[in-house]
Amino acid sequence: MDKLTLALDLEGVLITNAISQIPRPGLMTFLLECEAMFGGDNLCIFTRVDEASFRRIATRLSDNDRAPSWFPEIRYIDWVGEHKDLRFVDDDIESVIIIDDYPPYIKQSQKHRLIQIKQYIDPYSHEPPDETDNELTLVLKKLKQHFD
């Protein structure tokens, strides 16, 4: 099988959002498993959050042992236009899988490359986010199907 690239959205997928930055339960394990499956060179971030802000968030997560030490250096994809175009990741979109919580951001012709995840949200209240959330574990199972 040709090497696949995994594109990850940030907000609502790996963390709540760029303001609260609460990591999703299981984030460290998820990222380490993705690195083992895809290889570090075949992982990237594809988000609306600008690169400088992403790097700060990723460094904070890594410094707090919520993400691997390599996470702040992961490949960043610049998003241009209304939709996430997987051709920014690789000219061959069939070699890209994207994990995102908001399908309308994905080009219609590329939605077959999407693994949708339920949004991880900060309730904007005094209650913490759902620590029983197991979406990253469910997504890992789907990803492993690509390697079976």
C-alpha positions in Angstrom: 0.0 0.0 0.0 1.3 3.4 -0.9 2.0 5.7 2.1 -1.0 7.6 3.3 -0.9 11.1 4.8 -3.2 11.9 7.7 -4.4 15.5 7.9 -5.8 16.6 11.3 -8.1 19.5 12.1 -7.3 21.2 15.4 -10.3 22.9 16.9 -13.1 20.5 17.9 -11.0 17.5 17.0 -7.7 17.6 19.0 -8.7 20.4 21.4 -11.8 22.3 22.3 -10.8 25.5 20.5 -7.9 28.0 20.2 -9.1 30.0 23.1 -9.7 27.4 25.8 -7.2 24.9 24.3 -8.5 22.0 26.4 -7.0 18.8 25.0 -9.4 16.0 24.0 -9.2 12.9 26.2 -6.7 10.4 24.8 -4.8 13.0 22.7 -1.3 11.8 23.5 -2.1 8.2 22.8 -4.0 9.1 19.6 -1.0 11.2 18.3 1.5 8.5 19.1 -0.6 5.8 17.5 -1.0 8.0 14.4 2.7 8.5 14.2 3.3 4.7 14.4 0.7 4.1 11.7 1.5 6.9 9.2 5.1 8.0 10.2 5.9 11.5 11.4 6.5 12.8 7.9 3.0 11.7 6.9 1.1 13.7 9.5 -0.1 17.3 9.2 -2.4 19.9 10.7 -5.0 21.4 8.5 -6.9 24.1 10.5 -8.2 27.6 10.3 -6.0 28.6 13.2 -3.0 30.5 11.9 0.3 28.8 12.0 1.9 30.9 14.7 -1.1 30.3 17.0 -1.1 26.6 16.3 2.6 26.4 17.1 2.1 28.1 20.4 -0.8 25.8 21.3 1.1 22.7 20.2 4.1 23.8 22.3 1.9 24.3 25.3 0.3 20.9 24.9 3.7 19.2 24.5 5.2 21.1 27.5 2.3 19.9 29.6 2.8 16.3 28.5 -0.6 16.3 26.6 1.0 15.9 23.2 4.3 14.3 22.0 7.5 16.4 21.8 7.4 16.4 18.0 3.9 17.8 17.8 4.9 21.5 17.7 7.0 20.8 14.6 4.3 18.8 12.7 3.8 19.9 9.1 1.3 22.8 8.9 -1.0 23.2 5.8 -1.9 26.7 4.8 -5.6 26.9 4.2 -6.6 29.1 1.2 -10.1 29.5 0.1 -13.5 28.5 1.3 -12.9 24.8 1.7 -10.1 22.5 2.8 -8.6 21.3 -0.5 -6.7 18.1 0.1 -4.5 18.9 -2.9 -2.7 21.3 -0.5 -1.6 18.2 1.4 -0.8 16.0 -1.6 -1.5 16.3 -5.4 -3.0 12.8 -5.1 -6.0 13.2 -2.8 -6.4 9.5 -2.7 -3.3 9.3 -0.6 -4.8 11.7 2.0 -7.2 11.0 4.9 -8.6 14.0 6.8 -10.1 13.9 10.3 -12.5 16.8 10.8 -15.6 17.6 12.8 -17.2 19.9 10.3 -17.8 18.3 6.9 -19.0 21.5 5.1 -15.3 22.7 5.2 -14.3 19.7 3.1 -14.6 20.0 -0.7 -17.6 18.0 -1.9 -15.5 16.0 -4.3 -13.1 15.1 -1.5 -15.6 14.1 1.2 -14.8 10.4 0.6 -11.4 11.0 2.2 -13.0 12.4 5.4 -13.3 10.5 8.7 -15.8 12.6 10.6 -15.4 13.0 14.4 -17.9 14.4 16.8 -17.0 17.9 17.8 -15.2 18.3 21.2 -16.6 21.5 22.6 -16.0 23.7 25.5 -19.4 24.2 27.0 -18.5 27.9 27.8 -19.8 27.3 31.3 -18.3 26.4 34.7 -18.4 22.7 33.8 -15.3 21.0 32.3 -15.6 19.3 28.9 -16.7 15.7 28.8 -13.7 13.6 30.0 -15.5 10.4 29.0 -15.3 11.4 25.4 -13.8 8.5 23.5 -13.9 9.8 19.9 -10.2 9.6 19.3 -10.3 5.9 20.2 -13.1 5.3 17.8 -11.2 7.2 15.0 -8.1 5.1 15.7 -10.2 2.0 15.0 -11.4 3.4 11.7 -7.8 4.4 10.8 -6.5 0.9 11.5 -9.0 -0.5 9.0 -7.0 1.3 6.3 -4.0 -0.8 7.2 -5.7 -4.2 7.5 
